[in-house]
N, CA, C and O atoms as a DFTB+ gen file, in Angstrom:
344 C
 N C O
     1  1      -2.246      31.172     -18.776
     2  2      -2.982      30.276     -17.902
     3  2      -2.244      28.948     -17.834
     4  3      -1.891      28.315     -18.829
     5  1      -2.040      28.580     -16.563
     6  2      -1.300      26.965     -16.122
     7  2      -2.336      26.061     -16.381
     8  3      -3.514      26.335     -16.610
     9  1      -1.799      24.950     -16.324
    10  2      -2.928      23.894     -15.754
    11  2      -2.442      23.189     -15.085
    12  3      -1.280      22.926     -15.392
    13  1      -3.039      22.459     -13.766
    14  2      -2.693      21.540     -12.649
    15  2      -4.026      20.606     -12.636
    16  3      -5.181      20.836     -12.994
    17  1      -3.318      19.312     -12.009
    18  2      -3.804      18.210     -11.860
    19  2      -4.553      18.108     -10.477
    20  3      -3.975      18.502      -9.464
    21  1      -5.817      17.594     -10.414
    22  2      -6.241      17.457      -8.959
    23  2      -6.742      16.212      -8.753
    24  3      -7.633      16.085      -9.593
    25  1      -6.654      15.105      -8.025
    26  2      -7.515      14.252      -7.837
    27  2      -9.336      14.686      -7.451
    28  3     -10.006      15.534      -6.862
    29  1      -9.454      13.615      -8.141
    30  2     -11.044      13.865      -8.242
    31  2     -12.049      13.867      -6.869
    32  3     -13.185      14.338      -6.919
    33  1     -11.628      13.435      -5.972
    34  2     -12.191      13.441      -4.783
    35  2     -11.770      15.540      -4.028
    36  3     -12.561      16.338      -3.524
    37  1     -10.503      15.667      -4.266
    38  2     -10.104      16.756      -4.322
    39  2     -10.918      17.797      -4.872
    40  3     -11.550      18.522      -4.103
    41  1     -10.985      17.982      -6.295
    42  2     -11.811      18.575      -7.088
    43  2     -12.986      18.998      -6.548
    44  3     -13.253      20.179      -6.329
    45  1     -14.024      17.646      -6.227
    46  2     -15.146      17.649      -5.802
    47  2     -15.234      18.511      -4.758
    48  3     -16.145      19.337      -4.706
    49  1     -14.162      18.397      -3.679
    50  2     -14.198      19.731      -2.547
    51  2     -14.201      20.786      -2.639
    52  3     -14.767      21.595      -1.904
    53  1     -13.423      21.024      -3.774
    54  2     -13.347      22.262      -4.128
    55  2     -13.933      22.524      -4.756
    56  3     -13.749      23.724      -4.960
    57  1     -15.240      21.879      -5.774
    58  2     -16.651      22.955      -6.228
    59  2     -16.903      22.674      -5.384
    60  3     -16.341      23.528      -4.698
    61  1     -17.433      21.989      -4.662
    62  2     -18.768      22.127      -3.641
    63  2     -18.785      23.794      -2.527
    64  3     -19.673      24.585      -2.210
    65  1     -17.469      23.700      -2.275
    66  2     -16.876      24.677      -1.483
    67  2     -17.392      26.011      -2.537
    68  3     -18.122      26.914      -2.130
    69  1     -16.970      25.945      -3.650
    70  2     -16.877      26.948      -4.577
    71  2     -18.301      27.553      -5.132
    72  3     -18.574      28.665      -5.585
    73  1     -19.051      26.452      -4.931
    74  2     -20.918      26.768      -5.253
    75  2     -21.488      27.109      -3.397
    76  3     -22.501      27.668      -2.979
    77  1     -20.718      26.696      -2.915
    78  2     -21.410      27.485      -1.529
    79  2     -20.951      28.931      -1.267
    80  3     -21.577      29.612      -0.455
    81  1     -19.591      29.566      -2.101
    82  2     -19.640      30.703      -1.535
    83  2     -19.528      31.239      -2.939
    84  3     -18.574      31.985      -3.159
    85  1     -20.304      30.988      -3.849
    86  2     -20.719      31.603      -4.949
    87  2     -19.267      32.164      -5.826
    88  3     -19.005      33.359      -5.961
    89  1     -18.462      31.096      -6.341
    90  2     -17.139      31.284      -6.270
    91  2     -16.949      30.575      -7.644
    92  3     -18.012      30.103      -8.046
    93  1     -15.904      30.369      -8.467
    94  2     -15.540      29.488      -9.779
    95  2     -14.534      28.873      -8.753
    96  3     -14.044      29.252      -7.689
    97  1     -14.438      27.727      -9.559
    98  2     -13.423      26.705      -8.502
    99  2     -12.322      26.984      -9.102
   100  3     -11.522      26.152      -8.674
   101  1     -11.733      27.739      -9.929
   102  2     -10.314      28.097     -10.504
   103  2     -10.293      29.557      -9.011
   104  3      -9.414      29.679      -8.157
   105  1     -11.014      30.058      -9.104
   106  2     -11.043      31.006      -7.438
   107  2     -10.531      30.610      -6.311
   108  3      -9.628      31.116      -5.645
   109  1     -11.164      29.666      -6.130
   110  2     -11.244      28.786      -4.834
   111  2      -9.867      28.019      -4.790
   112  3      -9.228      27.712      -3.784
   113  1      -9.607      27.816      -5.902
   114  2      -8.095      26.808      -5.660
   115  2      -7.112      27.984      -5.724
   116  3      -6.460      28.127      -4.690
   117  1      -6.819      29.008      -6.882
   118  2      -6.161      30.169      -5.895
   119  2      -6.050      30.667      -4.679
   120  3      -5.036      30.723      -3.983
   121  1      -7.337      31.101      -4.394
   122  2      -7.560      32.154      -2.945
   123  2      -7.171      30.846      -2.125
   124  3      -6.783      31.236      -1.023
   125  1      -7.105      29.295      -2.209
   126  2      -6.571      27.828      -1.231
   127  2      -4.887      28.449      -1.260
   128  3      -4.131      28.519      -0.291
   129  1      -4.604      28.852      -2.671
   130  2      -3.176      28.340      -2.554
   131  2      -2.284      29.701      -2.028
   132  3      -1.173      29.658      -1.500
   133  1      -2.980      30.754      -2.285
   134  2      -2.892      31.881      -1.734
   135  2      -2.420      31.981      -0.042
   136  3      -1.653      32.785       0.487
   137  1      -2.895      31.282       0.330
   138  2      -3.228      31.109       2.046
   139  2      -2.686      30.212       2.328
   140  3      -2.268      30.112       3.481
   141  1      -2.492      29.288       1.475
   142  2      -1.713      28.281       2.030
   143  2      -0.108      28.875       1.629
   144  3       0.795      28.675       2.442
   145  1       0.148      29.531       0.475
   146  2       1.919      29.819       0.404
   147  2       2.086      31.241       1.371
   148  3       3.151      31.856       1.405
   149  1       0.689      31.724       2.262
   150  2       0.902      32.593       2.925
   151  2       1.530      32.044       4.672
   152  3       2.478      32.486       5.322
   153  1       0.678      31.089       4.956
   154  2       1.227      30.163       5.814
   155  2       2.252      29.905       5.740
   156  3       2.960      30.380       6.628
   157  1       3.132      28.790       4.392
   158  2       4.161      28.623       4.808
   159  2       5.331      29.757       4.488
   160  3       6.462      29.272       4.472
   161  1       5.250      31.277       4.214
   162  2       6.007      31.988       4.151
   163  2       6.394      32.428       5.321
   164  3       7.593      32.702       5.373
   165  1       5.400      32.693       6.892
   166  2       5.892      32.993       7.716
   167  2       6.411      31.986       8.499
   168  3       7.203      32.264       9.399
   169  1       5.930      30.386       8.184
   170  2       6.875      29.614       9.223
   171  2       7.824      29.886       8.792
   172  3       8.591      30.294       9.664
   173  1       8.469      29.886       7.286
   174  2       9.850      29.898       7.064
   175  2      10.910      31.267       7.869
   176  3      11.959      31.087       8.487
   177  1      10.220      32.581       7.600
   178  2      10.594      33.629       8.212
   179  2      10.688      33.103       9.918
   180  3      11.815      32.887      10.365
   181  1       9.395      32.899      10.889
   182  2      10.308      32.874      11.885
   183  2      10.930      31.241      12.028
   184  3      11.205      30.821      13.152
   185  1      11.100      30.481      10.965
   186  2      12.590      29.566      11.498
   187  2      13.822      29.753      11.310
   188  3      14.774      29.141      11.795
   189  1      13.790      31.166      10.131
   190  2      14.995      31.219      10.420
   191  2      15.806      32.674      11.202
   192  3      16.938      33.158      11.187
   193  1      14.477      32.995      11.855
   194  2      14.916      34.439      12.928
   195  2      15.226      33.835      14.306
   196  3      14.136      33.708      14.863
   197  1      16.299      33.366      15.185
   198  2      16.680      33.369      16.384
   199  2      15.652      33.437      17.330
   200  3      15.314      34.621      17.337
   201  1      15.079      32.915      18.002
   202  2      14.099      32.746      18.830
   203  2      14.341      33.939      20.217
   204  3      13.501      34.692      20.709
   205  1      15.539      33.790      20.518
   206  2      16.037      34.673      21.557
   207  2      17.244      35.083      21.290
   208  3      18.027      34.355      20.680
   209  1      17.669      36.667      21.829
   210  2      19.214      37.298      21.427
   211  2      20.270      36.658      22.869
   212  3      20.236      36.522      24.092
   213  1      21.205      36.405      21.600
   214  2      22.476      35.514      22.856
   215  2      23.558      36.895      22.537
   216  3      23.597      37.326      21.385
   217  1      24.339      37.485      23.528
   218  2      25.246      38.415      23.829
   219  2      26.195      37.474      23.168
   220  3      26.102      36.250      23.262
   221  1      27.465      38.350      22.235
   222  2      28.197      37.450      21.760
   223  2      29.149      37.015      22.349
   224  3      29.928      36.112      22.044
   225  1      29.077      37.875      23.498
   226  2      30.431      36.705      24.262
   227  2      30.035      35.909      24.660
   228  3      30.661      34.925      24.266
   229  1      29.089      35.594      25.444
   230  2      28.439      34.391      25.674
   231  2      28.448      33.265      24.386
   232  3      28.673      32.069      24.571
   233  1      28.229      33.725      23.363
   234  2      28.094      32.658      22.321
   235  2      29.633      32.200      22.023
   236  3      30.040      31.089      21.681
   237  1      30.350      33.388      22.258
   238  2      31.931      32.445      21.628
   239  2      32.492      31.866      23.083
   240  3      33.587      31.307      23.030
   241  1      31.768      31.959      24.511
   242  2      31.934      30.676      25.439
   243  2      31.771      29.522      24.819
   244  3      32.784      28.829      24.906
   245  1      30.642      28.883      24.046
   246  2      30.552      28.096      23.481
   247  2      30.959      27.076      22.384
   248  3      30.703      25.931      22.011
   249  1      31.749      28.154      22.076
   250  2      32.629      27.997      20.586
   251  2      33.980      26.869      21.189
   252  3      34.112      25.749      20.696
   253  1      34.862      27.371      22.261
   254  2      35.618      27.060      23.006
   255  2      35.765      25.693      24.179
   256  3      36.590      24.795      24.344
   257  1      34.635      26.059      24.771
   258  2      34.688      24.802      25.737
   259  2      34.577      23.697      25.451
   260  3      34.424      23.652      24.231
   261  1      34.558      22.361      26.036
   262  2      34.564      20.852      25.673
   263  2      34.304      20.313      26.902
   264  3      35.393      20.017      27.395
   265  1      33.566      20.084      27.515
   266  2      32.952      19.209      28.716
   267  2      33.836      18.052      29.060
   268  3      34.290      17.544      28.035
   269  1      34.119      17.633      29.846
   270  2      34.967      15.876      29.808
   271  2      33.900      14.717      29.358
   272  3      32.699      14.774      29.095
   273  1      34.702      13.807      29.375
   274  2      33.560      12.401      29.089
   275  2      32.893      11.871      30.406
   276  3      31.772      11.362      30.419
   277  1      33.790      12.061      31.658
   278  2      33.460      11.746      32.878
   279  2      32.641      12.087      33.654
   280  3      32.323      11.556      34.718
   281  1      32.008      13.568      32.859
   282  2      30.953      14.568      34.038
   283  2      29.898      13.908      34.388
   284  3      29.027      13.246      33.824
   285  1      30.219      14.300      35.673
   286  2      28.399      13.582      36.042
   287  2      27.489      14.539      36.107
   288  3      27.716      15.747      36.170
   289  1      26.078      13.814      36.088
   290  2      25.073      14.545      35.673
   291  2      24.415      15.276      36.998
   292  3      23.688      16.269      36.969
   293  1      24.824      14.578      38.114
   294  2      24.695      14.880      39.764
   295  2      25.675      16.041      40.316
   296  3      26.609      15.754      41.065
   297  1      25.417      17.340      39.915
   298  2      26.614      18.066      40.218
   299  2      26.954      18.068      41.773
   300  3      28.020      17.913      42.367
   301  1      25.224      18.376      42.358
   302  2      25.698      18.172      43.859
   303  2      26.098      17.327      44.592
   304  3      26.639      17.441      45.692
   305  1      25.775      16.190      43.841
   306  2      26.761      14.710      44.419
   307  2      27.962      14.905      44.715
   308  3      28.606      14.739      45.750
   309  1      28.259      15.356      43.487
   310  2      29.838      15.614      43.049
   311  2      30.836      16.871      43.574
   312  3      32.055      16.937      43.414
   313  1      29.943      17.867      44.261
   314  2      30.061      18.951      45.051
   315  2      30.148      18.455      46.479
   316  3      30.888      19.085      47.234
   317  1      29.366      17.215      47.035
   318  2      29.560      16.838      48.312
   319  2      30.836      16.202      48.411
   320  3      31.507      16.561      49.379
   321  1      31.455      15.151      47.479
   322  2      32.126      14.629      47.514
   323  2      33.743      15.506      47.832
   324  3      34.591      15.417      48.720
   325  1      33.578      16.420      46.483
   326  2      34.751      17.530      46.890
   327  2      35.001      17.966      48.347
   328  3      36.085      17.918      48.929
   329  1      33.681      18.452      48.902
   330  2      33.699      18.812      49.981
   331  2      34.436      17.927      51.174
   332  3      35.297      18.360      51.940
   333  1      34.038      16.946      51.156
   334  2      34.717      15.450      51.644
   335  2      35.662      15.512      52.244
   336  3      35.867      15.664      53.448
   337  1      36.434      15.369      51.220
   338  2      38.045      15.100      50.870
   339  2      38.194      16.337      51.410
   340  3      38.524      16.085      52.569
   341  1      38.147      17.792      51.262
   342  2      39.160      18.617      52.508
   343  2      38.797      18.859      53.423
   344  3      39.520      19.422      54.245
């Protein structure tokens, strides 16, 4: 058996909680922590699963290219302009 520290305002939540569902508050702070390291087990799982599948050639496009410093953010501006000139 561990022992952990709770603040007392804490505590208090957790009997009160623990006499309403007919529970020992050493229960109640398990079956809490239970659910709570169940929670953060699956954020961790999907942060670190890829949200969406990238084809790998597509991904080693990325690897490669380098944008200029000059690009503008107006492509069609910059598409009229070409046009222009010939």
């Amino acid at each position: 058996m561990n022992t952990i520290t709770l603040d007392s305002r804490i505590y208090n939540s957790v009997a009160a909680y623990a006499r309403l569902h007919n529970m020992s508050v050493s229960e109640a702070v398990e079956t809490g922590m239970q659910v709570f390291l169940e929670i953060i087990g699956k954020n961790n799982v999907a942060a670190s699963r890829p949200k969406y599948y990238i084809n790998p050639k597509v991904k080693a496009l990325e690897m490669g290219s380098q944008c200029p410093d000059d690009l503008s953010l107006d492509y069609k501006k910059e598409w009229a302009e070409i046009l222009e000139r010939r």
